[in-house]
Amino acid sequence: MGCCCSSDYDDDWIENIDICERCNYPIDPEGKRQRLIRNGSEVRDPLVSYEATSPPCSPLQEKLVVALYNYEPNHDGDLGLQKGETLRILEETGEWWKAQSLTTGQEGLIPYNFVAAVNSLEPEPWFFKNITRKDAERQLLASGNTHGSFLIRESETSKGSYSLSVRDFDQNQGETVKHYKIRNMDNGGYYISPRITFGSLHELVEHYARSSDGLCTRLGQPCRTQRPQKPWWQDEWEVPRESLKLVEKLGAGQFGEVWMGFYNGHTKVAVKSLKQGSMSPGAFLAEANLMKNLQHPRLVRLYAVVTKEPIYIITEYMEKGSLVDFLKTPEGVKLGITKLLDMAAQVGD
């Protein structure tokens, strides 16, 4: 038995179980009222889907974070991290936050992207806070992930709600990603199918990891992602040439050469050297000062410069090089129209 309703449904969700996307009522395939089960016990119907609001946190809780990765201090004033360590944030400024370790009592600057709020979902390997539906698909379809890889992300359309994205295989489409809306209950619980509810997202993940129970597949490993690169140190703009080690020549052109190298022995960077006389140091530095403030996730980031000739430009290192060169490689020419259109959309972002 289906559900009769005429309004268009929110096309952000392409998958759901036993529930009408138009009117939000459960669909009973046998024409009978279904029992709702929570932890093996029957609960009352109806379930109410609503826009959740996060409970207020105390000021102390808001300033406590947990380290997601180890970090060895490399600068005067930064603070080392041990994975799992709890810290108190004293000041949030830019990409380096001033913090105090609750383990050692020491204070210093830490990379903002190496920590997450305590008593939150952020430390969970399957939780991806600020990504879009399309970004979820890109990450799940990337190498290292397999059938059943999954993540939970914040909903783009319903504040306070979440969605589950799962990598699957379709006979017609090949590797694909299915999305399920996780609905909120008025008592604070969650469900995908109204047949079974959960008190937390952790319970939901554990259940569907044991059994697909209506999903496209059983949940496997959380989506793999690369460890983030620590932000560039805030005071390092004009750096000494001796701090750079050039390792591999990537190319050469009219104005100079491009190398892969390391800054201070630990940060992988791209180094562009300008031929002497191709540009005056003063003109170059003026242009570089403008470029360093131009930051966007889709643009290669300018980190630092060496202003004595030969002039060096230090930028973010991109493993596959420039897009135009990559598209000419054997890997690039095999890309399908869907991937090419996705790249074009990112360029226009």
mmCIF file of C-alpha atoms in Angstrom:
data_model
loop_
_atom_site.group_PDB
_atom_site.id
_atom_site.type_symbol
_atom_site.label_atom_id
_atom_site.label_comp_id
_atom_site.label_asym_id
_atom_site.label_seq_id
_atom_site.Cartn_x
_atom_site.Cartn_y
_atom_site.Cartn_z
ATOM 1 C CA MET A 1 0.000 0.000 0.000
ATOM 2 C CA GLY A 2 1.443 3.326 -0.967
ATOM 3 C CA CYS A 3 0.825 6.852 0.196
ATOM 4 C CA CYS A 4 -1.360 9.356 -1.668
ATOM 5 C CA CYS A 5 0.114 12.846 -1.672
ATOM 6 C CA SER A 6 0.835 15.348 -4.413
ATOM 7 C CA SER A 7 3.423 17.846 -3.203
ATOM 8 C CA ASP A 8 7.013 17.564 -4.401
ATOM 9 C CA TYR A 9 9.453 16.174 -1.893
ATOM 10 C CA ASP A 10 12.851 17.525 -0.948
ATOM 11 C CA ASP A 11 15.181 16.099 -3.581
ATOM 12 C CA ASP A 12 18.160 16.322 -1.250
ATOM 13 C CA TRP A 13 17.338 12.782 -0.134
ATOM 14 C CA ILE A 14 17.362 9.978 -2.673
ATOM 15 C CA GLU A 15 16.978 7.081 -0.254
ATOM 16 C CA ASN A 16 14.682 6.333 2.682
ATOM 17 C CA ILE A 17 13.064 3.284 4.181
ATOM 18 C CA ASP A 18 9.355 2.629 4.676
ATOM 19 C CA ILE A 19 8.486 6.300 4.773
ATOM 20 C CA CYS A 20 6.864 8.608 2.264
ATOM 21 C CA GLU A 21 9.192 11.412 1.190
ATOM 22 C CA ARG A 22 6.207 13.648 0.368
ATOM 23 C CA CYS A 23 4.085 13.576 3.487
ATOM 24 C CA ASN A 24 6.509 12.021 5.991
ATOM 25 C CA TYR A 25 4.101 9.203 6.974
ATOM 26 C CA PRO A 26 5.258 5.579 7.192
ATOM 27 C CA ILE A 27 4.384 3.359 4.222
ATOM 28 C CA ASP A 28 2.878 0.021 5.197
ATOM 29 C CA PRO A 29 3.495 -2.443 2.345
ATOM 30 C CA GLU A 30 1.005 -4.928 3.846
ATOM 31 C CA GLY A 31 -1.726 -2.408 4.502
ATOM 32 C CA LYS A 32 -1.428 -2.894 8.241
ATOM 33 C CA ARG A 33 -0.243 -0.665 11.037
ATOM 34 C CA GLN A 34 3.400 -1.390 11.797
ATOM 35 C CA ARG A 35 4.752 -1.779 15.276
ATOM 36 C CA LEU A 36 7.560 0.581 16.212
ATOM 37 C CA ILE A 37 10.459 -1.064 17.979
ATOM 38 C CA ARG A 38 13.075 0.559 20.171
ATOM 39 C CA ASN A 39 15.687 -1.733 21.672
ATOM 40 C CA GLY A 40 13.291 -4.655 21.298
ATOM 41 C CA SER A 41 10.291 -2.924 22.937
ATOM 42 C CA GLU A 42 7.178 -1.530 21.342
ATOM 43 C CA VAL A 43 6.744 2.240 21.495
ATOM 44 C CA ARG A 44 3.853 4.483 20.629
ATOM 45 C CA ASP A 45 3.169 5.886 17.180
ATOM 46 C CA PRO A 46 3.250 8.395 15.577
ATOM 47 C CA LEU A 47 6.890 9.395 15.374
ATOM 48 C CA VAL A 48 7.285 13.096 14.928
ATOM 49 C CA SER A 49 9.957 14.476 12.616
ATOM 50 C CA TYR A 50 11.020 17.979 13.598
ATOM 51 C CA GLU A 51 13.886 20.419 13.341
ATOM 52 C CA ALA A 52 16.164 19.711 16.249
ATOM 53 C CA THR A 53 17.975 22.332 18.272
ATOM 54 C CA SER A 54 21.217 21.648 20.092
ATOM 55 C CA PRO A 55 21.046 21.991 23.881
ATOM 56 C CA PRO A 56 23.024 24.899 25.304
ATOM 57 C CA CYS A 57 26.497 24.098 26.605
ATOM 58 C CA SER A 58 28.212 25.630 29.593
ATOM 59 C CA PRO A 59 30.975 28.138 28.826
ATOM 60 C CA LEU A 60 33.541 25.643 30.132
ATOM 61 C CA GLN A 61 32.315 22.857 27.832
ATOM 62 C CA GLU A 62 32.396 25.162 24.839
ATOM 63 C CA LYS A 63 36.118 25.784 25.359
ATOM 64 C CA LEU A 64 37.211 22.173 25.847
ATOM 65 C CA VAL A 65 38.597 20.229 22.889
ATOM 66 C CA VAL A 66 40.188 16.841 22.311
ATOM 67 C CA ALA A 67 43.232 16.248 20.109
ATOM 68 C CA LEU A 68 42.441 14.195 17.004
ATOM 69 C CA TYR A 69 46.084 13.713 15.997
ATOM 70 C CA ASN A 70 49.557 13.837 17.477
ATOM 71 C CA TYR A 71 51.442 17.045 16.824
ATOM 72 C CA GLU A 72 55.114 17.758 17.415
ATOM 73 C CA PRO A 73 55.864 21.441 18.105
ATOM 74 C CA ASN A 74 58.001 23.006 15.384
ATOM 75 C CA HIS A 75 58.004 26.671 16.349
ATOM 76 C CA ASP A 76 58.666 28.947 19.267
ATOM 77 C CA GLY A 77 55.308 29.260 20.991
ATOM 78 C CA ASP A 78 53.375 26.251 19.677
ATOM 79 C CA LEU A 79 52.169 23.400 21.871
ATOM 80 C CA GLY A 80 52.590 19.674 21.217
ATOM 81 C CA LEU A 81 49.535 17.423 21.117
ATOM 82 C CA GLN A 82 48.922 13.786 21.994
ATOM 83 C CA LYS A 83 45.928 12.120 20.353
ATOM 84 C CA GLY A 84 43.066 11.931 22.865
ATOM 85 C CA GLU A 85 44.470 14.702 25.067
ATOM 86 C CA THR A 86 42.005 17.283 26.396
ATOM 87 C CA LEU A 87 42.765 20.999 26.168
ATOM 88 C CA ARG A 88 41.109 24.261 27.114
ATOM 89 C CA ILE A 89 40.898 26.870 24.360
ATOM 90 C CA LEU A 90 42.001 30.256 25.650
ATOM 91 C CA GLU A 91 41.803 32.250 22.422
ATOM 92 C CA GLU A 92 40.516 31.498 18.919
ATOM 93 C CA THR A 93 42.371 33.635 16.396
ATOM 94 C CA GLY A 94 42.921 32.584 12.805
ATOM 95 C CA GLU A 95 44.187 29.062 12.191
ATOM 96 C CA TRP A 96 46.315 28.809 15.342
ATOM 97 C CA TRP A 97 44.430 28.769 18.633
ATOM 98 C CA LYS A 98 45.923 29.468 22.024
ATOM 99 C CA ALA A 99 45.261 26.500 24.304
ATOM 100 C CA GLN A 100 46.203 24.966 27.637
ATOM 101 C CA SER A 101 46.759 21.235 28.087
ATOM 102 C CA LEU A 102 44.740 19.796 30.967
ATOM 103 C CA THR A 103 47.377 17.048 31.195
ATOM 104 C CA THR A 104 50.550 19.122 31.509
ATOM 105 C CA GLY A 105 49.200 22.597 32.227
ATOM 106 C CA GLN A 106 51.363 24.014 29.442
ATOM 107 C CA GLU A 107 50.047 26.744 27.156
ATOM 108 C CA GLY A 108 50.765 27.446 23.512
ATOM 109 C CA LEU A 109 49.372 27.669 20.007
ATOM 110 C CA ILE A 110 47.788 24.613 18.376
ATOM 111 C CA PRO A 111 46.540 23.997 14.806
ATOM 112 C CA TYR A 112 42.776 24.493 14.798
ATOM 113 C CA ASN A 113 42.136 21.520 12.496
ATOM 114 C CA PHE A 114 43.875 19.028 14.811
ATOM 115 C CA VAL A 115 41.233 19.275 17.570
ATOM 116 C CA ALA A 116 37.472 18.875 18.012
ATOM 117 C CA ALA A 117 34.989 19.835 20.712
ATOM 118 C CA VAL A 118 34.637 17.345 23.570
ATOM 119 C CA ASN A 119 31.270 15.679 24.193
ATOM 120 C CA SER A 120 30.407 16.119 20.533
ATOM 121 C CA LEU A 121 30.262 13.967 17.421
ATOM 122 C CA GLU A 122 33.349 15.583 15.900
ATOM 123 C CA PRO A 123 35.918 13.103 17.279
ATOM 124 C CA GLU A 124 34.018 10.187 15.705
ATOM 125 C CA PRO A 125 35.784 8.936 12.538
ATOM 126 C CA TRP A 126 32.438 8.597 10.740
ATOM 127 C CA PHE A 127 31.237 12.147 11.454
ATOM 128 C CA PHE A 128 31.999 14.814 8.855
ATOM 129 C CA LYS A 129 30.667 18.109 10.128
ATOM 130 C CA ASN A 130 30.870 20.728 7.416
ATOM 131 C CA ILE A 131 30.642 18.943 4.077
ATOM 132 C CA THR A 132 28.010 19.027 1.378
ATOM 133 C CA ARG A 133 26.220 16.109 -0.207
ATOM 134 C CA LYS A 134 28.456 16.408 -3.269
ATOM 135 C CA ASP A 135 31.635 16.530 -1.181
ATOM 136 C CA ALA A 136 30.470 13.409 0.657
ATOM 137 C CA GLU A 137 30.173 11.611 -2.673
ATOM 138 C CA ARG A 138 33.641 12.758 -3.736
ATOM 139 C CA GLN A 139 35.230 11.517 -0.542
ATOM 140 C CA LEU A 140 33.415 8.176 -0.436
ATOM 141 C CA LEU A 141 34.257 7.438 -4.074
ATOM 142 C CA ALA A 142 37.920 8.319 -3.569
ATOM 143 C CA SER A 143 40.591 5.630 -3.441
ATOM 144 C CA GLY A 144 40.919 3.886 -0.096
ATOM 145 C CA ASN A 145 37.169 3.530 0.376
ATOM 146 C CA THR A 146 35.192 0.437 -0.585
ATOM 147 C CA HIS A 147 31.671 -0.968 -0.716
ATOM 148 C CA GLY A 148 29.972 -0.102 2.578
ATOM 149 C CA SER A 149 32.202 2.844 3.466
ATOM 150 C CA PHE A 150 30.041 5.505 5.091
ATOM 151 C CA LEU A 151 29.848 8.840 6.853
ATOM 152 C CA ILE A 152 27.288 10.899 8.723
ATOM 153 C CA ARG A 153 27.079 14.598 7.927
ATOM 154 C CA GLU A 154 25.001 17.586 8.900
ATOM 155 C CA SER A 155 21.937 18.151 6.756
ATOM 156 C CA GLU A 156 22.176 20.963 4.227
ATOM 157 C CA THR A 157 18.419 21.586 4.280
ATOM 158 C CA SER A 158 17.325 20.831 7.867
ATOM 159 C CA LYS A 159 19.301 22.575 10.578
ATOM 160 C CA GLY A 160 20.045 20.245 13.478
ATOM 161 C CA SER A 161 19.419 17.107 11.420
ATOM 162 C CA TYR A 162 21.800 14.617 9.827
ATOM 163 C CA SER A 163 22.090 12.325 6.848
ATOM 164 C CA LEU A 164 23.877 9.036 6.261
ATOM 165 C CA SER A 165 25.903 8.584 3.056
ATOM 166 C CA VAL A 166 26.949 5.054 2.055
ATOM 167 C CA ARG A 167 29.090 3.789 -0.808
ATOM 168 C CA ASP A 168 27.301 1.113 -2.838
ATOM 169 C CA PHE A 169 27.588 -0.695 -6.164
ATOM 170 C CA ASP A 170 24.857 -0.463 -8.790
ATOM 171 C CA GLN A 171 24.754 -2.750 -11.839
ATOM 172 C CA ASN A 172 23.881 0.176 -14.099
ATOM 173 C CA GLN A 173 25.774 3.063 -12.499
ATOM 174 C CA GLY A 174 28.744 1.211 -11.031
ATOM 175 C CA GLU A 175 30.192 2.652 -7.825
ATOM 176 C CA THR A 176 27.697 5.095 -6.385
ATOM 177 C CA VAL A 177 26.693 6.744 -3.108
ATOM 178 C CA LYS A 178 23.271 6.405 -1.474
ATOM 179 C CA HIS A 179 21.947 9.010 0.957
ATOM 180 C CA TYR A 180 19.517 8.429 3.825
ATOM 181 C CA LYS A 181 17.839 11.112 5.858
ATOM 182 C CA ILE A 182 18.225 10.599 9.602
ATOM 183 C CA ARG A 183 15.075 11.927 11.207
ATOM 184 C CA ASN A 184 14.845 13.473 14.667
ATOM 185 C CA MET A 185 12.294 12.410 17.270
ATOM 186 C CA ASP A 186 10.578 14.651 19.761
ATOM 187 C CA ASN A 187 12.262 12.771 22.616
ATOM 188 C CA GLY A 188 15.736 13.331 21.184
ATOM 189 C CA GLY A 189 16.136 9.999 19.418
ATOM 190 C CA TYR A 190 16.814 9.235 15.757
ATOM 191 C CA TYR A 191 15.551 6.923 13.044
ATOM 192 C CA ILE A 192 15.843 6.185 9.348
ATOM 193 C CA SER A 193 13.025 3.661 9.210
ATOM 194 C CA PRO A 194 10.162 4.238 11.670
ATOM 195 C CA ARG A 195 10.243 0.512 12.465
ATOM 196 C CA ILE A 196 13.222 0.986 14.758
ATOM 197 C CA THR A 197 14.519 4.008 16.653
ATOM 198 C CA PHE A 198 17.742 4.822 18.447
ATOM 199 C CA GLY A 199 18.691 6.937 21.412
ATOM 200 C CA SER A 200 21.873 8.190 19.747
ATOM 201 C CA LEU A 201 23.692 8.225 16.427
ATOM 202 C CA HIS A 202 26.216 5.809 17.937
ATOM 203 C CA GLU A 203 23.432 3.255 18.452
ATOM 204 C CA LEU A 204 22.233 3.831 14.897
ATOM 205 C CA VAL A 205 25.705 3.206 13.463
ATOM 206 C CA GLU A 206 26.203 0.078 15.582
ATOM 207 C CA HIS A 207 22.865 -1.368 14.452
ATOM 208 C CA TYR A 208 23.393 -0.853 10.723
ATOM 209 C CA ALA A 209 26.970 -2.096 11.018
ATOM 210 C CA ARG A 210 25.550 -5.430 12.208
ATOM 211 C CA SER A 211 22.762 -5.613 9.625
ATOM 212 C CA SER A 212 21.725 -3.617 6.563
ATOM 213 C CA ASP A 213 18.093 -3.866 7.783
ATOM 214 C CA GLY A 214 16.734 -2.143 4.681
ATOM 215 C CA LEU A 215 19.754 -0.026 3.744
ATOM 216 C CA CYS A 216 21.527 -0.671 0.450
ATOM 217 C CA THR A 217 24.270 -2.519 2.351
ATOM 218 C CA ARG A 218 25.620 -3.082 5.839
ATOM 219 C CA LEU A 219 27.815 -0.242 7.092
ATOM 220 C CA GLY A 220 31.511 -1.019 6.734
ATOM 221 C CA GLN A 221 34.465 1.179 7.602
ATOM 222 C CA PRO A 222 34.095 4.940 8.135
ATOM 223 C CA CYS A 223 35.084 7.038 5.140
ATOM 224 C CA ARG A 224 38.846 7.317 4.981
ATOM 225 C CA THR A 225 40.311 10.759 4.807
ATOM 226 C CA GLN A 226 43.804 12.142 4.828
ATOM 227 C CA ARG A 227 45.227 13.670 7.967
ATOM 228 C CA PRO A 228 44.934 17.441 7.526
ATOM 229 C CA GLN A 229 48.066 19.437 6.877
ATOM 230 C CA LYS A 230 48.778 21.825 9.682
ATOM 231 C CA PRO A 231 48.153 25.473 8.855
ATOM 232 C CA TRP A 232 51.050 27.628 7.794
ATOM 233 C CA TRP A 233 52.704 29.262 10.800
ATOM 234 C CA GLN A 234 51.242 32.731 11.161
ATOM 235 C CA ASP A 235 54.536 34.667 11.326
ATOM 236 C CA GLU A 236 56.294 32.924 8.431
ATOM 237 C CA TRP A 237 55.946 35.049 5.310
ATOM 238 C CA GLU A 238 59.456 35.971 4.222
ATOM 239 C CA VAL A 239 61.497 32.850 4.953
ATOM 240 C CA PRO A 240 65.235 32.098 4.596
ATOM 241 C CA ARG A 241 66.304 30.032 1.608
ATOM 242 C CA GLU A 242 68.079 27.618 3.971
ATOM 243 C CA SER A 243 64.716 26.537 5.415
ATOM 244 C CA LEU A 244 63.789 24.925 2.077
ATOM 245 C CA LYS A 245 65.002 21.597 0.739
ATOM 246 C CA LEU A 246 64.282 21.039 -2.961
ATOM 247 C CA VAL A 247 63.668 17.334 -3.605
ATOM 248 C CA GLU A 248 62.137 16.734 -7.035
ATOM 249 C CA LYS A 249 61.966 18.939 -10.114
ATOM 250 C CA LEU A 250 58.394 19.016 -11.401
ATOM 251 C CA GLY A 251 58.756 21.269 -14.414
ATOM 252 C CA ALA A 252 60.316 24.340 -15.989
ATOM 253 C CA GLY A 253 59.099 27.256 -18.056
ATOM 254 C CA GLN A 254 59.900 30.688 -19.365
ATOM 255 C CA PHE A 255 60.056 32.271 -15.918
ATOM 256 C CA GLY A 256 61.736 29.530 -13.914
ATOM 257 C CA GLU A 257 61.405 26.060 -12.391
ATOM 258 C CA VAL A 258 58.932 24.280 -10.120
ATOM 259 C CA TRP A 259 60.124 21.878 -7.424
ATOM 260 C CA MET A 260 58.575 19.662 -4.795
ATOM 261 C CA GLY A 261 60.324 20.232 -1.513
ATOM 262 C CA PHE A 262 60.082 20.470 2.252
ATOM 263 C CA TYR A 263 59.968 23.490 4.502
ATOM 264 C CA ASN A 264 61.893 23.073 7.762
ATOM 265 C CA GLY A 265 62.152 19.363 6.981
ATOM 266 C CA HIS A 266 58.505 18.523 7.686
ATOM 267 C CA THR A 267 56.020 20.495 5.553
ATOM 268 C CA LYS A 268 55.646 19.359 1.941
ATOM 269 C CA VAL A 269 55.429 22.352 -0.406
ATOM 270 C CA ALA A 270 55.763 23.402 -4.031
ATOM 271 C CA VAL A 271 58.606 25.850 -4.692
ATOM 272 C CA LYS A 272 58.597 28.049 -7.788
ATOM 273 C CA SER A 273 61.898 29.748 -8.571
ATOM 274 C CA LEU A 274 61.915 32.865 -10.759
ATOM 275 C CA LYS A 275 64.761 33.445 -13.172
ATOM 276 C CA GLN A 276 66.922 36.377 -12.204
ATOM 277 C CA GLY A 277 65.802 39.529 -13.952
ATOM 278 C CA SER A 278 62.331 38.249 -14.831
ATOM 279 C CA MET A 279 60.769 40.494 -12.146
ATOM 280 C CA SER A 280 62.080 43.071 -9.707
ATOM 281 C CA PRO A 281 61.952 41.974 -6.046
ATOM 282 C CA GLY A 282 59.901 45.055 -5.128
ATOM 283 C CA ALA A 283 57.231 44.468 -7.760
ATOM 284 C CA PHE A 284 57.079 40.786 -6.930
ATOM 285 C CA LEU A 285 56.691 41.362 -3.187
ATOM 286 C CA ALA A 286 53.876 43.871 -3.760
ATOM 287 C CA GLU A 287 51.989 41.342 -5.888
ATOM 288 C CA ALA A 288 52.679 38.496 -3.461
ATOM 289 C CA ASN A 289 51.285 40.511 -0.543
ATOM 290 C CA LEU A 290 47.991 40.767 -2.408
ATOM 291 C CA MET A 291 47.995 37.086 -3.341
ATOM 292 C CA LYS A 292 48.548 35.828 0.207
ATOM 293 C CA ASN A 293 45.166 37.241 1.255
ATOM 294 C CA LEU A 294 43.404 35.442 -1.596
ATOM 295 C CA GLN A 295 42.217 32.232 0.059
ATOM 296 C CA HIS A 296 39.607 29.797 -1.242
ATOM 297 C CA PRO A 297 39.256 25.994 -0.906
ATOM 298 C CA ARG A 298 39.496 25.650 -4.705
ATOM 299 C CA LEU A 299 42.626 27.790 -5.091
ATOM 300 C CA VAL A 300 46.226 26.799 -4.467
ATOM 301 C CA ARG A 301 47.348 28.676 -1.380
ATOM 302 C CA LEU A 302 50.398 30.933 -1.309
ATOM 303 C CA TYR A 303 52.392 30.265 1.866
ATOM 304 C CA ALA A 304 55.601 32.303 1.816
ATOM 305 C CA VAL A 305 58.343 33.862 -0.290
ATOM 306 C CA VAL A 306 62.122 34.191 -0.490
ATOM 307 C CA THR A 307 62.704 37.766 -1.605
ATOM 308 C CA LYS A 308 66.417 37.605 -2.397
ATOM 309 C CA GLU A 309 67.251 36.517 -5.916
ATOM 310 C CA PRO A 310 66.651 33.962 -7.151
ATOM 311 C CA ILE A 311 63.156 34.645 -5.826
ATOM 312 C CA TYR A 312 61.210 31.657 -4.468
ATOM 313 C CA ILE A 313 57.433 31.340 -4.208
ATOM 314 C CA ILE A 314 56.293 28.687 -1.706
ATOM 315 C CA THR A 315 52.794 27.323 -2.263
ATOM 316 C CA GLU A 316 50.546 24.454 -1.259
ATOM 317 C CA TYR A 317 51.716 21.209 -2.890
ATOM 318 C CA MET A 318 49.242 19.491 -5.220
ATOM 319 C CA GLU A 319 50.216 15.864 -5.799
ATOM 320 C CA LYS A 320 48.704 15.613 -9.288
ATOM 321 C CA GLY A 321 49.935 18.991 -10.479
ATOM 322 C CA SER A 322 47.893 21.538 -12.400
ATOM 323 C CA LEU A 323 44.446 20.571 -13.661
ATOM 324 C CA VAL A 324 45.305 21.274 -17.304
ATOM 325 C CA ASP A 325 48.353 18.994 -17.124
ATOM 326 C CA PHE A 326 46.496 16.272 -15.217
ATOM 327 C CA LEU A 327 43.752 16.079 -17.853
ATOM 328 C CA LYS A 328 46.426 15.195 -20.433
ATOM 329 C CA THR A 329 47.755 12.242 -18.423
ATOM 330 C CA PRO A 330 46.593 8.628 -18.999
ATOM 331 C CA GLU A 331 44.531 8.881 -15.809
ATOM 332 C CA GLY A 332 43.004 12.190 -16.852
ATOM 333 C CA VAL A 333 41.947 11.169 -20.364
ATOM 334 C CA LYS A 334 39.975 8.225 -18.923
ATOM 335 C CA LEU A 335 37.724 10.420 -16.805
ATOM 336 C CA GLY A 336 34.018 10.175 -17.614
ATOM 337 C CA ILE A 337 31.677 13.048 -18.354
ATOM 338 C CA THR A 338 30.257 13.009 -14.816
ATOM 339 C CA LYS A 339 33.673 13.543 -13.235
ATOM 340 C CA LEU A 340 34.611 16.216 -15.795
ATOM 341 C CA LEU A 341 31.395 18.130 -15.132
ATOM 342 C CA ASP A 342 32.069 17.903 -11.404
ATOM 343 C CA MET A 343 35.532 19.390 -11.943
ATOM 344 C CA ALA A 344 34.044 22.194 -14.032
ATOM 345 C CA ALA A 345 31.530 22.922 -11.280
ATOM 346 C CA GLN A 346 34.342 23.168 -8.731
ATOM 347 C CA VAL A 347 36.233 25.589 -10.980
ATOM 348 C CA GLY A 348 33.123 27.770 -11.126
ATOM 349 C CA ASP A 349 32.539 27.539 -7.370
#
